[in-house]
Amino acid sequence: MKIIDVRAYGIQTPVTTSFNWRKGLPGSGAVREQGILRIITDEGIEGIAVTQRAGMTVDYVQRRLKGMLIGKDPLLKEKLWHEIWEMDRLEEFQIMYMGLVDMALWDITAKKAGMPLYQLIGGNSDRVQAYASTVTYDTTEQFLQVADACIERGYRAIKLHAWGDARKDAKLCQDLRNHVGEEIILMYDGSAGFNLQEAIYLGKALEEADYHWYEEPMREFSIWNYKKLCDELTIPILAAETSDGCHYNAADFIVQGACDMIRTGTLLKGGITGSLRIAHLADSFGMKAEIHGGDQANVQLACGIPNNSFFEVLVWGKGDSIGFGYPDVDRDGYISAPQGPGIGYTFDWEEIEREANVQC
């Protein structure tokens, strides 16, 4: 099998419902971006991968990736993964692009095998429990109302993205625990908003409220700070979400005792290949490798490994306008993996080519 063509599409769509993150971070913006990679082979099998940038996707594919891929065997995923890793030494790819090609190659491989991806990479389950991951709201009352709506929808686990104020966030987290009771699993994501002292203060409040994990409270370039945080707290620290370096960096977090759970996921951790390396590395230490949110690719990954617990689903809006980033959650709060061959992406290419703002 050979790659005979590589195409990329960048789509920008106006956002009808915007939302906010913590103080200091930009919100959702006025435009939703989507980049689509399409790898075409001489056997008629196509591999598809999706990311969150439009123009950048087309630029990377046109300028660097298309030339290196044409004529290659798409089943040699390890070889191509390392070629892109080497190219990153000079290109300094934005983190989402370290695994974009790899995802499309795994899509081809699973289609060639006639299997859904989760079965091909190991197969642990055909479904995964979802948790509702909130955006940032203005008041405690709004957070509580959204939590009620999520529980009504079937979610049994909720994660907060709050204001980025350690004392206010601590009180919110305890208020939410009092509101939902002991049966609902709660997590907190600091979105790297705190220094070490603030992170310790907030972490102790989360311990009192019996939160399931404490995620990324500080920027992840300081492993020493994360080790200090782990030494101070008993709540599990989930880290290495946005740090560069894929499994090489994840290994440093683990062996330095700078996390209790490790983040993995196709979008930020080198595609399927990089994500599996992190998951298997964590498993060798008896550690959870929790999958970041996303689309079908991360659902397949979550169902393919044994040491992941949840799948993250973004929740925004209020009242009748509440929206969920992955709509196919059943009444028990689970997401099922697509069962057709490959990852499960389907596109109308004629429509995509008409609507793409940029393409190559």
CSV table of C-alpha atoms in Angstrom, one decimal:
chain,number,residue,atom,x,y,z
A,1,MET,CA,0.0,0.0,0.0
A,2,LYS,CA,1.2,3.5,-0.9
A,3,ILE,CA,0.1,7.0,-0.1
A,4,ILE,CA,-0.8,8.7,-3.4
A,5,ASP,CA,-2.3,12.0,-2.1
A,6,VAL,CA,-2.6,14.1,1.0
A,7,ARG,CA,-5.2,16.8,1.4
A,8,ALA,CA,-6.0,19.3,4.1
A,9,TYR,CA,-9.0,21.5,4.8
A,10,GLY,CA,-9.4,24.4,7.2
A,11,ILE,CA,-13.0,25.3,8.2
A,12,GLN,CA,-14.0,28.3,10.3
A,13,THR,CA,-17.6,28.4,11.5
A,14,PRO,CA,-19.2,31.3,13.4
A,15,VAL,CA,-20.0,30.4,17.0
A,16,THR,CA,-23.6,30.9,18.1
A,17,THR,CA,-23.0,30.3,21.8
A,18,SER,CA,-19.8,31.5,23.4
A,19,PHE,CA,-18.4,30.6,26.8
A,20,ASN,CA,-15.6,31.7,29.3
A,21,TRP,CA,-12.7,30.1,31.0
A,22,ARG,CA,-10.9,31.2,34.1
A,23,LYS,CA,-9.6,34.7,34.5
A,24,GLY,CA,-6.6,35.2,32.3
A,25,LEU,CA,-7.6,32.7,29.6
A,26,PRO,CA,-9.5,33.7,26.4
A,27,GLY,CA,-13.0,32.3,26.0
A,28,SER,CA,-14.4,30.3,23.1
A,29,GLY,CA,-14.1,33.2,20.6
A,30,ALA,CA,-16.4,34.1,17.8
A,31,VAL,CA,-15.3,31.4,15.4
A,32,ARG,CA,-14.9,27.6,15.7
A,33,GLU,CA,-11.9,26.2,13.9
A,34,GLN,CA,-11.5,22.7,12.5
A,35,GLY,CA,-8.6,21.2,10.6
A,36,ILE,CA,-9.1,18.0,8.6
A,37,LEU,CA,-6.3,15.8,7.3
A,38,ARG,CA,-7.2,13.3,4.5
A,39,ILE,CA,-4.6,10.7,3.4
A,40,ILE,CA,-5.4,8.8,0.2
A,41,THR,CA,-3.9,5.4,-0.7
A,42,ASP,CA,-3.5,3.4,-3.9
A,43,GLU,CA,-5.9,0.8,-2.5
A,44,GLY,CA,-8.7,3.3,-2.1
A,45,ILE,CA,-8.5,3.4,1.7
A,46,GLU,CA,-8.5,6.8,3.2
A,47,GLY,CA,-7.2,7.9,6.6
A,48,ILE,CA,-8.8,10.9,8.3
A,49,ALA,CA,-7.7,13.0,11.3
A,50,VAL,CA,-9.2,16.1,12.8
A,51,THR,CA,-7.8,18.9,14.9
A,52,GLN,CA,-8.7,22.3,16.3
A,53,ARG,CA,-6.8,24.6,14.0
A,54,ALA,CA,-7.8,25.6,10.4
A,55,GLY,CA,-5.1,27.6,8.6
A,56,MET,CA,-2.3,26.0,10.6
A,57,THR,CA,-3.4,22.5,9.4
A,58,VAL,CA,-3.3,23.5,5.8
A,59,ASP,CA,0.1,25.3,6.2
A,60,TYR,CA,1.8,22.3,7.9
A,61,VAL,CA,0.4,19.8,5.4
A,62,GLN,CA,1.2,21.9,2.3
A,63,ARG,CA,4.6,23.1,3.4
A,64,ARG,CA,6.0,20.1,5.4
A,65,LEU,CA,3.9,17.0,5.6
A,66,LYS,CA,2.6,16.3,2.1
A,67,GLY,CA,6.0,15.9,0.5
A,68,MET,CA,7.3,13.6,3.2
A,69,LEU,CA,4.2,11.3,3.0
A,70,ILE,CA,3.6,10.8,-0.7
A,71,GLY,CA,4.9,7.4,-1.8
A,72,LYS,CA,5.3,6.1,1.8
A,73,ASP,CA,3.7,2.9,3.1
A,74,PRO,CA,1.0,4.1,5.6
A,75,LEU,CA,1.2,0.9,7.6
A,76,LEU,CA,4.7,1.8,8.7
A,77,LYS,CA,3.4,4.0,11.5
A,78,GLU,CA,6.3,3.8,13.8
A,79,LYS,CA,8.8,4.9,11.1
A,80,LEU,CA,6.6,7.8,10.1
A,81,TRP,CA,6.0,8.8,13.7
A,82,HIS,CA,9.7,9.1,14.3
A,83,GLU,CA,10.2,11.0,11.1
A,84,ILE,CA,7.8,13.6,12.3
A,85,TRP,CA,9.4,13.6,15.7
A,86,GLU,CA,12.8,14.4,14.0
A,87,MET,CA,11.2,17.1,11.8
A,88,ASP,CA,9.9,18.7,15.0
A,89,ARG,CA,13.5,19.4,16.1
A,90,LEU,CA,13.6,22.3,13.6
A,91,GLU,CA,9.9,22.9,12.8
A,92,GLU,CA,8.7,23.1,16.5
A,93,PHE,CA,5.3,21.8,15.5
A,94,GLN,CA,2.4,23.2,17.5
A,95,ILE,CA,1.6,20.3,20.0
A,96,MET,CA,-1.6,19.3,18.2
A,97,TYR,CA,0.3,18.4,15.1
A,98,MET,CA,2.7,15.8,16.6
A,99,GLY,CA,0.1,13.2,16.2
A,100,LEU,CA,-2.2,14.4,13.4
A,101,VAL,CA,-0.7,12.2,10.7
A,102,ASP,CA,-0.4,9.3,13.1
A,103,MET,CA,-4.2,9.3,13.7
A,104,ALA,CA,-4.9,9.2,10.0
A,105,LEU,CA,-2.5,6.3,9.6
A,106,TRP,CA,-4.1,4.3,12.3
A,107,ASP,CA,-7.5,5.0,10.7
A,108,ILE,CA,-6.1,3.5,7.5
A,109,THR,CA,-4.7,0.5,9.4
A,110,ALA,CA,-8.0,-0.3,11.2
A,111,LYS,CA,-9.9,0.1,7.9
A,112,LYS,CA,-7.4,-2.3,6.2
A,113,ALA,CA,-8.0,-4.8,9.1
A,114,GLY,CA,-11.8,-4.3,8.9
A,115,MET,CA,-11.9,-3.5,12.7
A,116,PRO,CA,-12.9,-0.5,14.9
A,117,LEU,CA,-9.7,1.1,16.2
A,118,TYR,CA,-10.3,0.2,19.8
A,119,GLN,CA,-10.3,-3.5,19.0
A,120,LEU,CA,-7.1,-3.2,16.9
A,121,ILE,CA,-5.1,-1.4,19.6
A,122,GLY,CA,-6.0,-4.0,22.3
A,123,GLY,CA,-9.6,-3.7,23.1
A,124,ASN,CA,-10.7,-3.3,26.7
A,125,SER,CA,-14.4,-2.3,26.4
A,126,ASP,CA,-16.9,-1.1,23.8
A,127,ARG,CA,-17.9,1.8,26.0
A,128,VAL,CA,-16.5,4.3,28.5
A,129,GLN,CA,-18.0,6.3,31.3
A,130,ALA,CA,-18.3,10.0,30.6
A,131,TYR,CA,-17.9,12.9,32.9
A,132,ALA,CA,-19.4,16.4,32.4
A,133,SER,CA,-16.6,19.0,32.2
A,134,THR,CA,-18.0,22.5,32.7
A,135,VAL,CA,-16.9,25.8,31.3
A,136,THR,CA,-16.6,28.7,33.7
A,137,TYR,CA,-19.9,30.3,34.9
A,138,ASP,CA,-20.4,33.6,36.7
A,139,THR,CA,-22.0,32.4,39.9
A,140,THR,CA,-22.1,29.4,42.2
A,141,GLU,CA,-25.8,29.1,41.6
A,142,GLN,CA,-25.2,28.7,37.8
A,143,PHE,CA,-22.6,26.0,38.5
A,144,LEU,CA,-25.1,24.2,40.7
A,145,GLN,CA,-27.9,24.4,38.1
A,146,VAL,CA,-25.6,23.0,35.4
A,147,ALA,CA,-24.6,20.2,37.7
A,148,ASP,CA,-28.3,19.3,38.3
A,149,ALA,CA,-28.8,19.3,34.5
A,150,CYS,CA,-25.9,17.0,33.9
A,151,ILE,CA,-27.0,14.6,36.6
A,152,GLU,CA,-30.5,14.6,35.1
A,153,ARG,CA,-28.9,13.8,31.7
A,154,GLY,CA,-27.3,10.7,33.2
A,155,TYR,CA,-23.8,11.9,34.2
A,156,ARG,CA,-22.5,10.4,37.4
A,157,ALA,CA,-19.2,12.5,37.4
A,158,ILE,CA,-18.6,16.2,37.0
A,159,LYS,CA,-15.5,18.3,36.6
A,160,LEU,CA,-15.3,22.0,37.4
A,161,HIS,CA,-13.4,24.7,35.5
A,162,ALA,CA,-13.8,27.6,37.9
A,163,TRP,CA,-12.6,31.2,38.3
A,164,GLY,CA,-8.9,30.9,39.0
A,165,ASP,CA,-9.1,32.3,42.5
A,166,ALA,CA,-7.9,29.8,45.0
A,167,ARG,CA,-10.2,30.8,47.9
A,168,LYS,CA,-13.3,31.3,45.7
A,169,ASP,CA,-12.8,28.1,43.9
A,170,ALA,CA,-12.2,26.2,47.1
A,171,LYS,CA,-15.6,27.4,48.4
A,172,LEU,CA,-17.3,26.6,45.1
A,173,CYS,CA,-15.9,23.1,45.1
A,174,GLN,CA,-17.2,22.5,48.7
A,175,ASP,CA,-20.6,24.0,47.9
A,176,LEU,CA,-20.9,21.7,44.9
A,177,ARG,CA,-20.1,18.6,47.1
A,178,ASN,CA,-22.7,19.7,49.6
A,179,HIS,CA,-25.2,20.2,46.8
A,180,VAL,CA,-24.8,16.9,44.9
A,181,GLY,CA,-24.1,14.6,47.8
A,182,GLU,CA,-21.5,11.8,48.2
A,183,GLU,CA,-22.6,9.6,45.3
A,184,ILE,CA,-21.5,11.9,42.4
A,185,ILE,CA,-17.8,11.8,41.5
A,186,LEU,CA,-16.3,15.3,41.4
A,187,MET,CA,-13.0,16.5,39.9
A,188,TYR,CA,-11.4,20.0,39.6
A,189,ASP,CA,-9.3,21.4,36.8
A,190,GLY,CA,-7.1,24.4,37.6
A,191,SER,CA,-6.2,25.1,34.0
A,192,ALA,CA,-2.7,26.0,35.2
A,193,GLY,CA,-3.9,29.1,37.0
A,194,PHE,CA,-2.0,28.9,40.3
A,195,ASN,CA,1.4,29.1,41.9
A,196,LEU,CA,2.5,26.4,44.3
A,197,GLN,CA,1.2,28.0,47.5
A,198,GLU,CA,-2.2,28.6,46.0
A,199,ALA,CA,-2.4,25.1,44.6
A,200,ILE,CA,-1.6,23.6,48.0
A,201,TYR,CA,-4.3,25.7,49.7
A,202,LEU,CA,-7.0,24.7,47.1
A,203,GLY,CA,-5.9,21.1,47.1
A,204,LYS,CA,-6.5,20.8,50.8
A,205,ALA,CA,-10.0,22.1,50.3
A,206,LEU,CA,-10.6,19.5,47.6
A,207,GLU,CA,-9.4,16.7,49.9
A,208,GLU,CA,-11.9,17.8,52.5
A,209,ALA,CA,-14.6,17.6,49.9
A,210,ASP,CA,-13.5,14.2,48.7
A,211,TYR,CA,-12.7,15.1,45.1
A,212,HIS,CA,-11.6,12.3,42.8
A,213,TRP,CA,-8.7,14.2,41.2
A,214,TYR,CA,-7.0,17.6,41.1
A,215,GLU,CA,-5.9,18.4,37.6
A,216,GLU,CA,-3.3,20.8,36.2
A,217,PRO,CA,-3.3,23.5,38.9
A,218,MET,CA,0.0,24.9,37.7
A,219,ARG,CA,1.9,25.3,34.5
A,220,GLU,CA,3.6,22.0,33.6
A,221,PHE,CA,7.1,23.2,32.8
A,222,SER,CA,8.2,22.8,36.5
A,223,ILE,CA,8.2,19.1,37.5
A,224,TRP,CA,9.8,20.1,40.8
A,225,ASN,CA,6.7,22.2,41.7
A,226,TYR,CA,4.5,19.2,40.9
A,227,LYS,CA,6.6,16.9,43.0
A,228,LYS,CA,6.2,19.4,45.9
A,229,LEU,CA,2.5,19.5,45.4
A,230,CYS,CA,2.2,15.7,45.4
A,231,ASP,CA,4.3,15.5,48.6
A,232,GLU,CA,1.9,18.0,50.3
A,233,LEU,CA,-1.4,16.5,49.3
A,234,THR,CA,-3.2,13.2,49.4
A,235,ILE,CA,-5.7,13.9,46.6
A,236,PRO,CA,-4.5,12.4,43.3
A,237,ILE,CA,-2.8,14.9,41.1
A,238,LEU,CA,-3.5,14.5,37.4
A,239,ALA,CA,-0.8,16.2,35.3
A,240,ALA,CA,1.1,16.4,32.0
A,241,GLU,CA,-1.9,17.4,29.9
A,242,THR,CA,-0.2,20.3,27.9
A,243,SER,CA,3.5,19.6,28.4
A,244,ASP,CA,5.5,18.9,25.3
A,245,GLY,CA,7.6,15.8,24.8
A,246,CYS,CA,4.9,13.0,24.6
A,247,HIS,CA,5.9,9.9,26.5
A,248,TYR,CA,9.5,11.1,27.1
A,249,ASN,CA,8.1,14.0,29.3
A,250,ALA,CA,5.4,11.7,30.8
A,251,ALA,CA,8.2,9.4,32.0
A,252,ASP,CA,9.8,12.3,33.9
A,253,PHE,CA,6.6,13.2,35.7
A,254,ILE,CA,6.1,9.6,36.7
A,255,VAL,CA,9.6,8.7,37.9
A,256,GLN,CA,10.0,12.0,39.7
A,257,GLY,CA,6.8,11.4,41.7
A,258,ALA,CA,5.3,14.6,40.2
A,259,CYS,CA,1.8,13.1,39.5
A,260,ASP,CA,-0.5,10.3,40.7
A,261,MET,CA,-2.3,10.0,37.4
A,262,ILE,CA,-1.1,11.0,33.9
A,263,ARG,CA,-2.9,12.6,31.0
A,264,THR,CA,-2.9,11.1,27.6
A,265,GLY,CA,-5.0,11.6,24.5
A,266,THR,CA,-4.6,11.8,20.7
A,267,LEU,CA,-4.8,15.6,20.3
A,268,LEU,CA,-1.9,16.6,22.6
A,269,LYS,CA,0.2,13.5,23.1
A,270,GLY,CA,1.4,12.3,19.7
A,271,GLY,CA,-1.7,10.7,18.2
A,272,ILE,CA,-2.6,7.1,18.8
A,273,THR,CA,1.1,5.9,18.9
A,274,GLY,CA,2.2,8.5,21.5
A,275,SER,CA,-1.0,8.1,23.6
A,276,LEU,CA,-0.5,4.3,23.7
A,277,ARG,CA,3.1,4.7,24.8
A,278,ILE,CA,2.0,6.9,27.7
A,279,ALA,CA,-0.8,4.6,28.7
A,280,HIS,CA,1.4,1.5,28.7
A,281,LEU,CA,4.2,3.4,30.5
A,282,ALA,CA,1.7,4.4,33.2
A,283,ASP,CA,0.3,0.9,33.4
A,284,SER,CA,3.8,-0.4,34.2
A,285,PHE,CA,3.7,1.8,37.3
A,286,GLY,CA,0.1,0.8,38.2
A,287,MET,CA,-1.1,4.3,37.3
A,288,LYS,CA,-4.2,5.6,35.5
A,289,ALA,CA,-3.7,7.2,32.1
A,290,GLU,CA,-6.8,9.4,31.8
A,291,ILE,CA,-8.0,10.3,28.4
A,292,HIS,CA,-8.5,14.0,27.5
A,293,GLY,CA,-11.8,15.0,25.8
A,294,GLY,CA,-12.2,15.1,22.1
A,295,ASP,CA,-14.1,13.2,19.4
A,296,GLN,CA,-14.2,9.6,18.0
A,297,ALA,CA,-10.4,9.1,18.1
A,298,ASN,CA,-10.2,9.6,21.8
A,299,VAL,CA,-13.3,7.5,22.4
A,300,GLN,CA,-11.6,4.7,20.5
A,301,LEU,CA,-8.4,5.2,22.6
A,302,ALA,CA,-10.4,5.2,25.9
A,303,CYS,CA,-12.0,1.9,25.0
A,304,GLY,CA,-8.8,0.4,23.8
A,305,ILE,CA,-6.7,0.6,27.1
A,306,PRO,CA,-7.4,-0.9,30.5
A,307,ASN,CA,-6.1,1.9,32.7
A,308,ASN,CA,-8.4,4.7,31.7
A,309,SER,CA,-11.5,5.5,33.8
A,310,PHE,CA,-13.4,8.3,32.1
A,311,PHE,CA,-14.0,10.3,28.9
A,312,GLU,CA,-14.3,14.1,29.2
A,313,VAL,CA,-17.3,15.8,27.6
A,314,LEU,CA,-17.4,19.6,27.6
A,315,VAL,CA,-20.6,21.2,28.8
A,316,TRP,CA,-21.6,24.8,28.2
A,317,GLY,CA,-24.6,27.0,28.2
A,318,LYS,CA,-27.4,27.2,30.8
A,319,GLY,CA,-31.0,26.2,31.2
A,320,ASP,CA,-32.6,25.2,27.9
A,321,SER,CA,-29.5,26.2,26.0
A,322,ILE,CA,-27.1,23.7,27.7
A,323,GLY,CA,-24.9,22.0,25.1
A,324,PHE,CA,-22.7,18.9,25.3
A,325,GLY,CA,-19.5,18.5,23.3
A,326,TYR,CA,-20.1,14.8,22.6
A,327,PRO,CA,-23.8,14.2,22.3
A,328,ASP,CA,-23.9,10.4,22.2
A,329,VAL,CA,-24.0,9.7,25.9
A,330,ASP,CA,-26.6,7.2,27.1
A,331,ARG,CA,-28.8,7.5,30.1
A,332,ASP,CA,-26.3,5.7,32.2
A,333,GLY,CA,-23.6,8.2,31.4
A,334,TYR,CA,-21.6,6.1,29.0
A,335,ILE,CA,-20.3,6.6,25.4
A,336,SER,CA,-20.1,3.7,23.0
A,337,ALA,CA,-17.2,3.4,20.5
A,338,PRO,CA,-18.1,3.6,16.8
A,339,GLN,CA,-18.3,0.0,15.6
A,340,GLY,CA,-17.3,0.4,11.9
A,341,PRO,CA,-13.8,-0.1,10.6
A,342,GLY,CA,-11.4,2.7,11.5
A,343,ILE,CA,-11.9,5.6,13.9
A,344,GLY,CA,-15.4,6.5,12.8
A,345,TYR,CA,-15.1,9.8,11.0
A,346,THR,CA,-17.5,10.4,8.1
A,347,PHE,CA,-17.4,13.5,5.8
A,348,ASP,CA,-19.1,14.6,2.6
A,349,TRP,CA,-15.9,15.6,0.8
A,350,GLU,CA,-17.8,17.6,-1.9
A,351,GLU,CA,-19.4,19.7,0.9
A,352,ILE,CA,-16.1,20.0,2.7
A,353,GLU,CA,-14.3,21.3,-0.4
A,354,ARG,CA,-17.1,23.8,-1.0
A,355,GLU,CA,-17.1,25.1,2.6
A,356,ALA,CA,-13.4,25.0,3.5
A,357,ASN,CA,-11.9,28.5,4.1
A,358,VAL,CA,-8.5,27.2,3.1
A,359,GLN,CA,-7.4,23.9,1.6
A,360,CYS,CA,-4.6,22.1,-0.3
